[in-house]
Amino acid sequence: MLANARHAKEEIQAMTITTSGGDRQRRTVLRAMMVVTALGGLLFAVLNLYRGLWPAAVVEFAFVAYSLILLPIIGRTPRFRAWAVAYVIPWTGAMLSILAMPGASPSVFVWPILLPLVLHFLLGSRLGLAVSLASFAGAALLAWYRFGMPAESSSFTGAANFSLAGMLGLALAHVYERGRERSERRLREMAATDTLTGLPNRNLLEETFERLRAAASHDGRALSILLMDLDHFKDINDAHGHAAGDRALVAFAHRLRSELRDEDFLCRFGGEEFLALLPGTTKEVARQVAERLRLAWREQPARWCEEAADSPHTVSVGIATVGGDGADLDTLLRSADQRLYRAKAEGRDRIVSD
């Protein structure tokens, strides 16, 4: 039971929402960064051509072209993080290469101070920290290579100010991004969790189904759905109150966790309906699992209400299996729901799989 609960939490934590507000904001920031880089790079390339700094101009022209090529891709790609890495790391390398050029002004060393903010926001706390530290180390080595150790106190003070400002910016960016990631992760967990039972809710269902279906197709295994509905649940609410009904739902969720495997996905589908995805389970085996659940629930004492301790409590189940009953989630849910309706119409406390 505890392992199943941990599995459900891992499912929720693994959930990624590609259209989340955070991703949209990152896309907007990266596209703005590309536009500014293209305009600024073009300006500096022309200036460096005028000054005779051909290597710097070539790097800047190349990155202007790279920015313009990637600009439309960033707006529509589902693999935003990969493309962000493909842009930001070369962008950082181009900046460091310009720092290394003998004709570059010492003032260009101010740019690495901004790197932690950009890198943490676009790459996340871990990769952002790693690339920021590598960039700072590279900038420090380049400064030492070009200018040597500062001999005068004023030069040493300037170098120390640059270094401390950069490290402070890095620390603030990292702490902020770690806190933001924790908050975002918690919000995702809350959005995908039924607060009453602690099970995932249906927000996580489609993504999990697609993953399990792909794995089943790859391995040549079956995948079945159990759609379960507590019988006479309205009577429990009407006779004993909504608090008793809530306790019944929690008890059934606990029973599901204890009866099913760690790899099975459970969710509260809505109201008194629950759903289970059973990977590697044929329709015949799914029916056996459903029968075990049905008997376990019927025999469980009704501890959610003393007055209802001896009253019957049963569950009806509709079953659908990938392949014979459909390939997509909507079709399978319709099949399972129709069979659940038949189980109700035929007297409840039963399983329909055909």
XYZ file of C-alpha atoms in Angstrom:
354
model
C 0.000 0.000 0.000
C 2.789 2.409 0.922
C 4.691 1.484 -2.220
C 1.600 2.155 -4.296
C 1.199 5.569 -2.670
C 4.832 6.383 -3.414
C 4.307 5.246 -7.003
C 1.339 7.602 -7.370
C 3.387 10.479 -5.982
C 6.215 9.700 -8.401
C 3.714 9.742 -11.272
C 2.574 13.190 -10.201
C 6.094 14.517 -9.736
C 7.080 13.204 -13.161
C 4.221 15.012 -14.817
C 5.304 17.684 -17.274
C 2.923 20.249 -18.639
C 4.347 21.443 -21.940
C 1.850 24.280 -22.202
C 2.409 25.533 -18.665
C 2.694 29.220 -17.915
C 6.353 28.729 -16.962
C 7.209 27.271 -20.368
C 5.335 29.987 -22.213
C 7.186 32.621 -20.226
C 10.549 31.001 -20.967
C 9.736 30.870 -24.666
C 8.864 34.558 -24.606
C 12.070 35.460 -22.765
C 14.255 33.350 -25.052
C 12.656 34.779 -28.194
C 13.183 38.318 -26.839
C 16.772 37.380 -26.034
C 17.251 36.153 -29.606
C 15.876 39.375 -31.065
C 18.102 41.511 -28.811
C 21.089 39.274 -29.587
C 20.458 39.583 -33.323
C 20.124 43.380 -33.195
C 22.987 43.880 -30.752
C 25.178 41.359 -32.543
C 24.588 43.118 -35.852
C 25.505 46.477 -34.301
C 28.694 45.181 -32.681
C 29.633 43.235 -35.816
C 29.500 46.438 -37.888
C 31.496 48.330 -35.237
C 34.104 45.568 -35.066
C 34.391 45.538 -38.850
C 35.013 49.282 -38.728
C 37.691 48.739 -36.050
C 39.297 45.929 -38.038
C 38.397 43.207 -35.521
C 37.441 40.615 -38.119
C 37.375 37.540 -35.821
C 34.901 39.209 -33.445
C 32.768 40.408 -36.351
C 32.637 36.896 -37.851
C 31.511 35.400 -34.515
C 28.854 38.080 -34.128
C 27.532 37.730 -37.685
C 27.386 33.947 -37.231
C 25.377 34.277 -34.050
C 23.027 36.808 -35.624
C 22.249 34.205 -38.304
C 21.919 31.428 -35.693
C 19.478 33.538 -33.659
C 17.302 34.299 -36.679
C 17.234 30.627 -37.732
C 16.195 29.404 -34.265
C 13.701 32.204 -33.587
C 10.691 30.549 -35.329
C 11.643 27.087 -34.027
C 11.592 28.183 -30.378
C 8.038 29.452 -30.753
C 6.544 26.094 -31.712
C 8.849 23.236 -30.693
C 7.551 20.822 -28.002
C 11.179 20.179 -26.971
C 11.801 23.661 -25.653
C 14.447 22.742 -23.065
C 16.625 20.940 -25.627
C 16.495 23.886 -28.028
C 17.168 26.331 -25.189
C 20.331 24.389 -24.351
C 21.261 24.309 -28.052
C 21.063 28.105 -28.122
C 22.249 29.272 -24.705
C 25.413 27.188 -24.412
C 26.799 28.282 -27.833
C 25.700 31.820 -26.921
C 27.821 31.576 -23.776
C 30.715 30.112 -25.747
C 30.524 32.906 -28.310
C 30.631 35.487 -25.530
C 33.721 33.867 -24.000
C 35.430 33.649 -27.388
C 34.995 37.397 -27.849
C 36.452 37.992 -24.369
C 39.548 36.064 -25.461
C 40.237 38.239 -28.508
C 43.161 40.645 -27.962
C 41.385 43.635 -29.469
C 38.238 43.289 -27.358
C 37.617 46.076 -24.866
C 37.997 45.213 -21.157
C 34.445 46.493 -20.684
C 33.069 43.330 -22.342
C 33.901 41.480 -19.115
C 30.764 43.007 -17.595
C 28.587 40.624 -19.641
C 29.364 37.413 -17.696
C 27.713 39.009 -14.647
C 24.346 38.667 -16.423
C 24.867 35.025 -17.325
C 23.533 33.409 -14.098
C 20.172 35.178 -14.424
C 19.707 34.039 -18.021
C 21.104 30.548 -17.542
C 19.106 29.718 -14.406
C 15.852 30.986 -15.868
C 16.208 29.117 -19.162
C 18.076 25.971 -18.084
C 16.872 25.415 -14.523
C 18.778 25.407 -11.241
C 21.096 22.427 -11.833
C 22.210 22.937 -15.410
C 22.079 26.708 -14.953
C 24.443 26.484 -11.974
C 26.858 24.182 -13.804
C 27.040 26.350 -16.924
C 27.296 29.541 -14.829
C 30.233 28.194 -12.812
C 31.967 26.996 -15.974
C 31.390 30.398 -17.595
C 32.748 32.272 -14.586
C 35.805 30.031 -14.500
C 36.337 30.607 -18.219
C 35.926 34.375 -17.875
C 38.379 34.456 -14.948
C 40.987 32.481 -16.897
C 40.546 34.720 -19.923
C 40.911 37.848 -17.785
C 44.086 36.446 -16.237
C 45.377 35.436 -19.704
C 44.740 38.866 -21.191
C 45.603 41.192 -18.334
C 47.580 39.123 -15.843
C 47.365 39.672 -12.085
C 46.387 43.275 -11.236
C 49.463 45.097 -10.030
C 47.800 48.266 -8.770
C 45.373 48.364 -5.883
C 42.753 50.153 -7.986
C 42.897 47.417 -10.630
C 42.706 44.743 -7.951
C 39.682 46.482 -6.404
C 37.961 46.604 -9.780
C 38.605 42.906 -10.393
C 37.342 42.065 -6.909
C 34.170 44.092 -7.475
C 33.486 42.297 -10.758
C 34.091 38.904 -9.135
C 31.990 39.512 -6.028
C 29.132 41.034 -8.026
C 29.153 38.014 -10.315
C 29.180 35.499 -7.447
C 26.420 37.367 -5.621
C 24.312 37.380 -8.778
C 24.968 33.663 -9.192
C 23.945 32.893 -5.600
C 20.749 34.949 -5.831
C 19.800 33.442 -9.192
C 20.352 29.905 -7.912
C 18.432 30.362 -4.654
C 15.553 32.048 -6.456
C 15.340 29.370 -9.165
C 15.455 26.529 -6.622
C 12.565 28.101 -4.717
C 10.608 28.715 -7.904
C 11.070 25.110 -9.039
C 9.876 23.785 -5.676
C 6.793 25.999 -5.822
C 6.027 24.958 -9.400
C 6.473 21.286 -8.523
C 4.129 21.658 -5.559
C 1.503 23.397 -7.702
C 1.681 20.593 -10.247
C 1.241 18.013 -7.509
C -1.771 19.881 -6.157
C -3.287 20.194 -9.637
C -2.926 16.447 -10.238
C -3.997 15.148 -6.801
C -7.434 14.495 -5.393
C -7.253 16.176 -2.002
C -9.757 13.822 -0.346
C -8.310 10.416 -1.230
C -4.720 11.364 -2.031
C -4.981 9.560 -5.370
C -4.099 11.262 -8.633
C -7.062 12.885 -10.337
C -7.995 12.605 -13.993
C -5.654 15.480 -14.962
C -2.825 12.933 -14.981
C -4.803 10.182 -16.716
C -4.228 11.006 -20.382
C -0.482 11.472 -20.051
C -0.092 8.261 -18.039
C -2.277 6.296 -20.457
C -0.204 7.422 -23.447
C 2.998 6.389 -21.712
C 1.638 2.986 -20.662
C 0.108 2.361 -24.089
C 3.419 3.140 -25.798
C 5.230 0.771 -23.426
C 2.601 -1.943 -23.979
C 2.891 -1.579 -27.753
C 6.679 -1.717 -27.600
C 6.728 -4.810 -25.359
C 3.758 -6.571 -26.956
C 1.829 -6.568 -23.684
C -1.821 -5.929 -22.899
C -3.262 -2.867 -21.158
C -6.666 -2.871 -19.473
C -8.879 -0.281 -17.800
C -11.127 -0.795 -14.788
C -13.833 1.844 -14.343
C -15.396 1.425 -10.891
C -18.418 3.052 -9.286
C -19.526 2.683 -5.662
C -23.087 1.364 -5.568
C -25.771 3.296 -3.692
C -23.303 6.047 -2.826
C -26.045 8.667 -2.929
C -27.917 6.683 -0.282
C -24.885 6.859 2.021
C -24.743 10.635 1.619
C -28.494 11.061 2.093
C -28.800 8.743 5.088
C -25.568 9.429 6.963
C -24.254 12.754 5.656
C -21.514 13.841 3.305
C -18.807 13.259 5.913
C -19.710 9.557 5.951
C -19.656 9.550 2.149
C -16.197 11.102 2.168
C -14.959 8.454 4.604
C -16.368 5.746 2.329
C -14.447 7.189 -0.632
C -11.231 7.291 1.392
C -11.772 3.696 2.545
C -12.299 2.524 -1.028
C -9.165 4.352 -2.182
C -7.182 2.580 0.556
C -8.647 -0.745 -0.514
C -7.616 -0.102 -4.123
C -4.071 0.739 -3.078
C -3.767 -2.426 -1.014
C -5.203 -4.750 -3.679
C -3.444 -3.471 -6.805
C 0.200 -3.585 -7.857
C 2.782 -0.845 -7.644
C 2.881 -0.477 -11.439
C -0.894 -0.049 -11.712
C -2.114 3.531 -12.046
C -5.057 4.575 -9.860
C -7.046 7.772 -9.989
C -10.277 9.205 -8.729
C -12.177 9.686 -11.956
C -14.909 11.876 -10.496
C -17.550 11.683 -7.776
C -17.763 8.063 -6.613
C -16.008 6.750 -9.741
C -12.454 5.427 -9.701
C -10.249 4.218 -12.534
C -7.299 1.841 -12.725
C -4.885 1.277 -15.606
C -3.473 -2.253 -15.470
C -0.356 -2.681 -17.654
C 0.481 -6.199 -18.789
C -3.072 -7.345 -18.009
C -5.385 -9.092 -20.464
C -9.156 -8.759 -20.240
C -9.464 -12.165 -18.562
C -6.887 -11.289 -15.908
C -8.429 -7.825 -15.481
C -11.756 -9.502 -14.744
C -10.076 -11.629 -12.077
C -8.526 -8.518 -10.542
C -11.899 -6.751 -10.589
C -13.580 -9.750 -8.961
C -10.992 -9.757 -6.180
C -11.599 -6.045 -5.624
C -15.374 -6.500 -5.649
C -15.266 -9.234 -3.003
C -12.697 -7.401 -0.855
C -14.849 -4.262 -0.821
C -18.082 -6.112 -0.070
C -16.477 -7.927 2.857
C -14.809 -4.829 4.315
C -16.572 -3.451 7.419
C -18.286 -0.112 6.853
C -16.222 1.770 9.419
C -17.043 5.141 7.887
C -20.364 5.203 9.784
C -21.456 3.237 12.866
C -25.091 3.271 11.758
C -24.087 1.755 8.414
C -21.756 -0.898 9.800
C -24.025 -3.740 8.698
C -25.400 -2.135 5.540
C -24.324 -3.586 2.164
C -21.654 -1.698 0.268
C -20.714 -2.903 -3.176
C -18.984 -1.766 -6.337
C -19.772 -2.168 -10.024
C -16.997 -2.417 -12.610
C -16.727 -1.924 -16.367
C -13.647 -3.243 -18.179
C -12.042 -2.271 -21.485
C -8.783 -3.448 -23.047
C -6.517 -1.792 -25.591
C -6.903 -3.464 -28.954
C -10.223 -5.244 -28.841
C -12.110 -2.286 -27.362
C -10.210 0.535 -29.041
C -6.792 2.140 -29.201
C -7.322 5.668 -27.863
C -8.338 6.694 -24.373
C -11.685 8.255 -25.312
C -12.870 5.109 -27.101
C -11.761 2.867 -24.250
C -13.456 5.077 -21.674
C -16.700 4.966 -23.655
C -16.546 1.164 -23.758
C -15.773 0.900 -20.043
C -18.501 3.416 -19.185
C -21.120 1.560 -21.251
C -20.225 -1.680 -19.486
C -20.332 0.024 -16.118
C -23.821 1.301 -16.974
C -24.878 -2.248 -17.864
C -23.499 -3.532 -14.557
C -25.623 -0.942 -12.756
C -28.706 -1.736 -14.828
C -28.353 -5.482 -14.244
C -28.464 -5.121 -10.467
C -25.093 -3.662 -9.386
C -22.357 -5.505 -7.482
C -21.075 -7.072 -10.679
C -18.483 -6.846 -13.436
C -19.117 -6.424 -17.162
C -16.254 -6.906 -19.595
C -18.008 -7.734 -22.906
